[in-house]
PDB file of C-alpha atoms in Angstrom:
ATOM      1  CA  MET A 110      28.476  54.064  41.217  1.00 54.00           C
ATOM      2  CA  LYS A 111      29.949  50.904  42.722  1.00 50.00           C
ATOM      3  CA  ARG A 112      27.566  51.205  45.635  1.00 52.00           C
ATOM      4  CA  ILE A 113      24.576  51.333  43.245  1.00 53.00           C
ATOM      5  CA  LEU A 114      25.803  48.294  41.314  1.00 47.00           C
ATOM      6  CA  LEU A 115      26.318  46.421  44.578  1.00 46.00           C
ATOM      7  CA  VAL A 116      22.757  47.273  45.738  1.00 47.00           C
ATOM      8  CA  LEU A 117      21.318  46.205  42.364  1.00 50.00           C
ATOM      9  CA  ALA A 118      23.317  42.911  42.367  1.00 55.00           C
ATOM     10  CA  THR A 119      22.096  42.193  45.918  1.00 57.00           C
ATOM     11  CA  LEU A 120      18.465  42.811  44.919  1.00 50.00           C
ATOM     12  CA  VAL A 121      18.771  40.588  41.816  1.00 51.00           C
ATOM     13  CA  GLY A 122      20.323  37.836  43.943  1.00 52.00           C
ATOM     14  CA  ALA A 123      17.591  38.060  46.562  1.00 50.00           C
ATOM     15  CA  LEU A 124      14.880  37.879  43.891  1.00 46.00           C
ATOM     16  CA  THR A 125      16.541  34.885  42.279  1.00 47.00           C
ATOM     17  CA  LEU A 126      16.652  33.010  45.533  1.00 47.00           C
ATOM     18  CA  ALA A 127      13.144  33.942  46.669  1.00 45.00           C
ATOM     19  CA  VAL A 128      11.030  30.892  47.445  1.00 40.00           C
ATOM     20  CA  PRO A 129       7.801  30.745  45.444  1.00 40.00           C
ATOM     21  CA  VAL A 130       4.720  31.142  47.603  1.00 40.00           C
ATOM     22  CA  ALA A 131       1.362  29.612  46.790  1.00 41.00           C
ATOM     23  CA  HIS A 132      -1.229  32.334  46.431  1.00 42.00           C
ATOM     24  CA  ALA A 133      -4.805  31.964  47.646  1.00 54.00           C
ATOM     25  CA  GLY A 134      -7.441  33.052  45.166  1.00 78.00           C
ATOM     26  CA  GLU A 135      -6.233  31.016  42.204  1.00 95.00           C
ATOM     27  CA  PRO A 136      -9.117  28.674  41.656  1.00 97.00           C
ATOM     28  CA  HIS A 137      -8.369  25.274  40.045  1.00 98.00           C
ATOM     29  CA  PHE A 138      -9.790  21.746  39.864  1.00 98.00           C
ATOM     30  CA  ILE A 139      -8.064  18.911  41.635  1.00 97.00           C
ATOM     31  CA  ASP A 140      -8.076  16.514  38.664  1.00 94.00           C
ATOM     32  CA  SER A 141      -7.239  13.469  40.725  1.00 95.00           C
ATOM     33  CA  ALA A 142     -10.386  14.114  42.858  1.00 96.00           C
ATOM     34  CA  PHE A 143     -12.838  13.810  39.952  1.00 96.00           C
ATOM     35  CA  SER A 144     -15.006  10.715  39.840  1.00 97.00           C
ATOM     36  CA  VAL A 145     -17.850   9.458  37.709  1.00 97.00           C
ATOM     37  CA  ALA A 146     -20.105   6.540  38.559  1.00 97.00           C
ATOM     38  CA  ARG A 147     -23.069   5.301  36.634  1.00 97.00           C
ATOM     39  CA  SER A 148     -25.877   3.133  37.940  1.00 96.00           C
ATOM     40  CA  GLY A 149     -28.671   2.578  35.401  1.00 92.00           C
ATOM     41  CA  ASP A 150     -30.156   5.935  34.441  1.00 92.00           C
ATOM     42  CA  THR A 151     -28.251   7.821  37.161  1.00 96.00           C
ATOM     43  CA  LEU A 152     -24.790   9.397  36.906  1.00 97.00           C
ATOM     44  CA  THR A 153     -22.944  10.689  39.978  1.00 98.00           C
ATOM     45  CA  VAL A 154     -20.084  13.129  39.464  1.00 98.00           C
ATOM     46  CA  GLY A 155     -17.669  14.059  42.312  1.00 98.00           C
ATOM     47  CA  GLY A 156     -15.156  16.926  42.232  1.00 98.00           C
ATOM     48  CA  LYS A 157     -12.960  19.159  44.249  1.00 98.00           C
ATOM     49  CA  GLU A 158     -11.648  22.666  43.738  1.00 98.00           C
ATOM     50  CA  ALA A 159      -8.917  24.493  45.625  1.00 98.00           C
ATOM     51  CA  GLY A 160      -7.403  27.952  45.650  1.00 98.00           C
ATOM     52  CA  LEU A 161     -10.788  29.503  46.288  1.00 97.00           C
ATOM     53  CA  GLY A 162      -9.411  32.009  48.789  1.00 95.00           C
ATOM     54  CA  ASP A 163     -12.068  33.665  50.851  1.00 94.00           C
ATOM     55  CA  GLU A 164     -15.020  32.841  48.585  1.00 97.00           C
ATOM     56  CA  GLU A 165     -18.030  31.731  50.606  1.00 97.00           C
ATOM     57  CA  GLN A 166     -19.538  29.498  47.938  1.00 98.00           C
ATOM     58  CA  ILE A 167     -19.311  28.437  44.277  1.00 98.00           C
ATOM     59  CA  VAL A 168     -21.987  27.512  41.782  1.00 98.00           C
ATOM     60  CA  VAL A 169     -21.339  24.213  39.952  1.00 98.00           C
ATOM     61  CA  THR A 170     -23.258  22.848  37.007  1.00 98.00           C
ATOM     62  CA  VAL A 171     -22.827  19.293  35.737  1.00 98.00           C
ATOM     63  CA  SER A 172     -24.284  18.514  32.317  1.00 98.00           C
ATOM     64  CA  ALA A 173     -24.203  15.441  30.110  1.00 97.00           C
ATOM     65  CA  ASP A 174     -25.703  14.120  26.902  1.00 95.00           C
ATOM     66  CA  ALA A 175     -27.813  10.956  26.775  1.00 94.00           C
ATOM     67  CA  ALA A 176     -28.593   9.014  23.684  1.00 93.00           C
ATOM     68  CA  CYS A 177     -29.645   5.540  22.528  1.00 91.00           C
ATOM     69  CA  LEU A 178     -26.968   3.365  20.891  1.00 91.00           C
ATOM     70  CA  ASN A 179     -28.119   0.610  18.586  1.00 91.00           C
ATOM     71  CA  PRO A 180     -26.316  -2.780  18.185  1.00 93.00           C
ATOM     72  CA  GLY A 181     -24.519  -1.454  15.087  1.00 92.00           C
ATOM     73  CA  GLU A 182     -22.750   1.118  17.341  1.00 91.00           C
ATOM     74  CA  ASN A 183     -24.697   3.982  15.763  1.00 89.00           C
ATOM     75  CA  PHE A 184     -26.877   6.704  17.285  1.00 86.00           C
ATOM     76  CA  PRO A 185     -30.170   6.690  15.346  1.00 83.00           C
ATOM     77  CA  GLN A 186     -31.631  10.013  14.206  1.00 76.00           C
ATOM     78  CA  ALA A 187     -34.263  10.003  16.862  1.00 70.00           C
ATOM     79  CA  ALA A 188     -35.883  12.416  19.346  1.00 75.00           C
ATOM     80  CA  ASN A 189     -34.361  10.525  22.294  1.00 75.00           C
ATOM     81  CA  LYS A 190     -31.099  12.410  22.350  1.00 87.00           C
ATOM     82  CA  GLN A 191     -31.078  14.903  25.205  1.00 92.00           C
ATOM     83  CA  THR A 192     -28.850  17.037  27.389  1.00 94.00           C
ATOM     84  CA  PHE A 193     -29.410  16.969  31.119  1.00 96.00           C
ATOM     85  CA  SER A 194     -27.939  19.269  33.764  1.00 97.00           C
ATOM     86  CA  THR A 195     -28.060  20.017  37.449  1.00 97.00           C
ATOM     87  CA  THR A 196     -26.820  23.101  39.226  1.00 98.00           C
ATOM     88  CA  ILE A 197     -25.787  23.253  42.888  1.00 98.00           C
ATOM     89  CA  THR A 198     -24.388  25.823  45.267  1.00 98.00           C
ATOM     90  CA  VAL A 199     -21.354  24.477  47.173  1.00 98.00           C
ATOM     91  CA  PRO A 200     -19.941  25.977  50.395  1.00 98.00           C
ATOM     92  CA  VAL A 201     -16.251  26.757  50.488  1.00 98.00           C
ATOM     93  CA  GLN A 202     -14.245  25.800  53.494  1.00 97.00           C
ATOM     94  CA  ASN A 203     -10.599  26.794  53.995  1.00 96.00           C
ATOM     95  CA  GLY A 204     -10.321  27.763  50.320  1.00 97.00           C
ATOM     96  CA  LYS A 205     -11.602  24.343  49.101  1.00 98.00           C
ATOM     97  CA  ALA A 206     -14.891  22.899  47.874  1.00 98.00           C
ATOM     98  CA  ASP A 207     -15.884  19.263  47.615  1.00 98.00           C
ATOM     99  CA  TYR A 208     -19.054  18.305  45.839  1.00 98.00           C
ATOM    100  CA  GLN A 209     -21.068  15.460  44.449  1.00 98.00           C
ATOM    101  CA  VAL A 210     -23.784  15.942  41.805  1.00 97.00           C
ATOM    102  CA  THR A 211     -26.287  13.352  40.661  1.00 97.00           C
ATOM    103  CA  LEU A 212     -28.023  13.409  37.284  1.00 96.00           C
ATOM    104  CA  THR A 213     -30.988  11.207  36.455  1.00 95.00           C
ATOM    105  CA  PHE A 214     -31.628  10.599  32.769  1.00 93.00           C
ATOM    106  CA  ALA A 215     -35.272  10.261  31.737  1.00 88.00           C
ATOM    107  CA  VAL A 216     -34.854   9.865  27.997  1.00 84.00           C
ATOM    108  CA  GLN A 217     -38.154   9.864  26.094  1.00 81.00           C
ATOM    109  CA  PRO A 218     -38.832   7.715  24.266  1.00 82.00           C
ATOM    110  CA  ARG A 219     -36.878   5.189  26.336  1.00 85.00           C
ATOM    111  CA  CYS A 220     -34.073   3.164  24.848  1.00 87.00           C
ATOM    112  CA  ASN A 221     -35.670  -0.218  24.257  1.00 86.00           C
ATOM    113  CA  PRO A 222     -33.527  -3.342  23.729  1.00 89.00           C
ATOM    114  CA  PRO A 223     -31.519  -4.000  21.719  1.00 92.00           C
ATOM    115  CA  MET A 224     -30.562  -0.293  22.082  1.00 90.00           C
ATOM    116  CA  SER A 225     -28.766   0.908  25.180  1.00 92.00           C
ATOM    117  CA  LEU A 226     -28.510   4.271  26.900  1.00 92.00           C
ATOM    118  CA  VAL A 227     -25.115   5.927  26.512  1.00 95.00           C
ATOM    119  CA  ILE A 228     -23.975   8.986  28.493  1.00 96.00           C
ATOM    120  CA  GLY A 229     -21.295  11.241  27.127  1.00 96.00           C
ATOM    121  CA  ASN A 230     -19.941  14.803  27.018  1.00 96.00           C
ATOM    122  CA  VAL A 231     -20.003  14.975  30.868  1.00 98.00           C
ATOM    123  CA  THR A 232     -18.979  18.486  31.798  1.00 98.00           C
ATOM    124  CA  VAL A 233     -18.365  20.227  35.152  1.00 98.00           C
ATOM    125  CA  PHE A 234     -18.653  24.032  35.015  1.00 98.00           C
ATOM    126  CA  ASP A 235     -17.883  26.319  37.998  1.00 98.00           C
ATOM    127  CA  SER A 236     -19.706  29.517  36.914  1.00 98.00           C
ATOM    128  CA  THR A 237     -18.295  31.432  39.839  1.00 97.00           C
ATOM    129  CA  ASN A 238     -14.746  31.110  38.569  1.00 97.00           C
ATOM    130  CA  SER A 239     -15.310  30.178  34.951  1.00 97.00           C
ATOM    131  CA  LEU A 240     -13.635  26.770  35.212  1.00 98.00           C
ATOM    132  CA  THR A 241     -14.653  23.887  32.925  1.00 98.00           C
ATOM    133  CA  PHE A 242     -13.699  20.179  32.959  1.00 97.00           C
ATOM    134  CA  THR A 243     -14.996  17.624  30.461  1.00 97.00           C
ATOM    135  CA  PHE A 244     -14.673  13.900  31.083  1.00 96.00           C
ATOM    136  CA  PRO A 245     -13.418  11.871  28.107  1.00 94.00           C
ATOM    137  CA  GLY A 246     -15.382   8.919  26.828  1.00 94.00           C
ATOM    138  CA  THR A 247     -18.812   7.552  27.480  1.00 94.00           C
ATOM    139  CA  PHE A 248     -20.505   6.026  30.525  1.00 94.00           C
TER     140      PHE A 248
END
């Protein structure tokens, strides 16, 4: 009986002192690697994922809403509110994937001054691993 208790105590001690090991195959975004840059009617979104294990590629979709904002800081009830998206296939190397996606907004009718084009609800979706990241704010 003492021998069994000693073996159990040793096992519990060994498990308690075990060093955690990072496991491959646990996909996740690297939040600090996200970037968004806007130039006129174009939005460029950069991202990085890790923990992709032995996946060969991932499928990433970036979507965003575009609307005209009037000088009163309101979005008029008009037909020029649209959602745009682009889907790309990204190769995975060493369990990581870096990507950059560009969206061009062709809102019709155009936002004529004094209104301005506002981009919001920018979302990155990895459909391979069901990961979603939404950027706060507008661009």
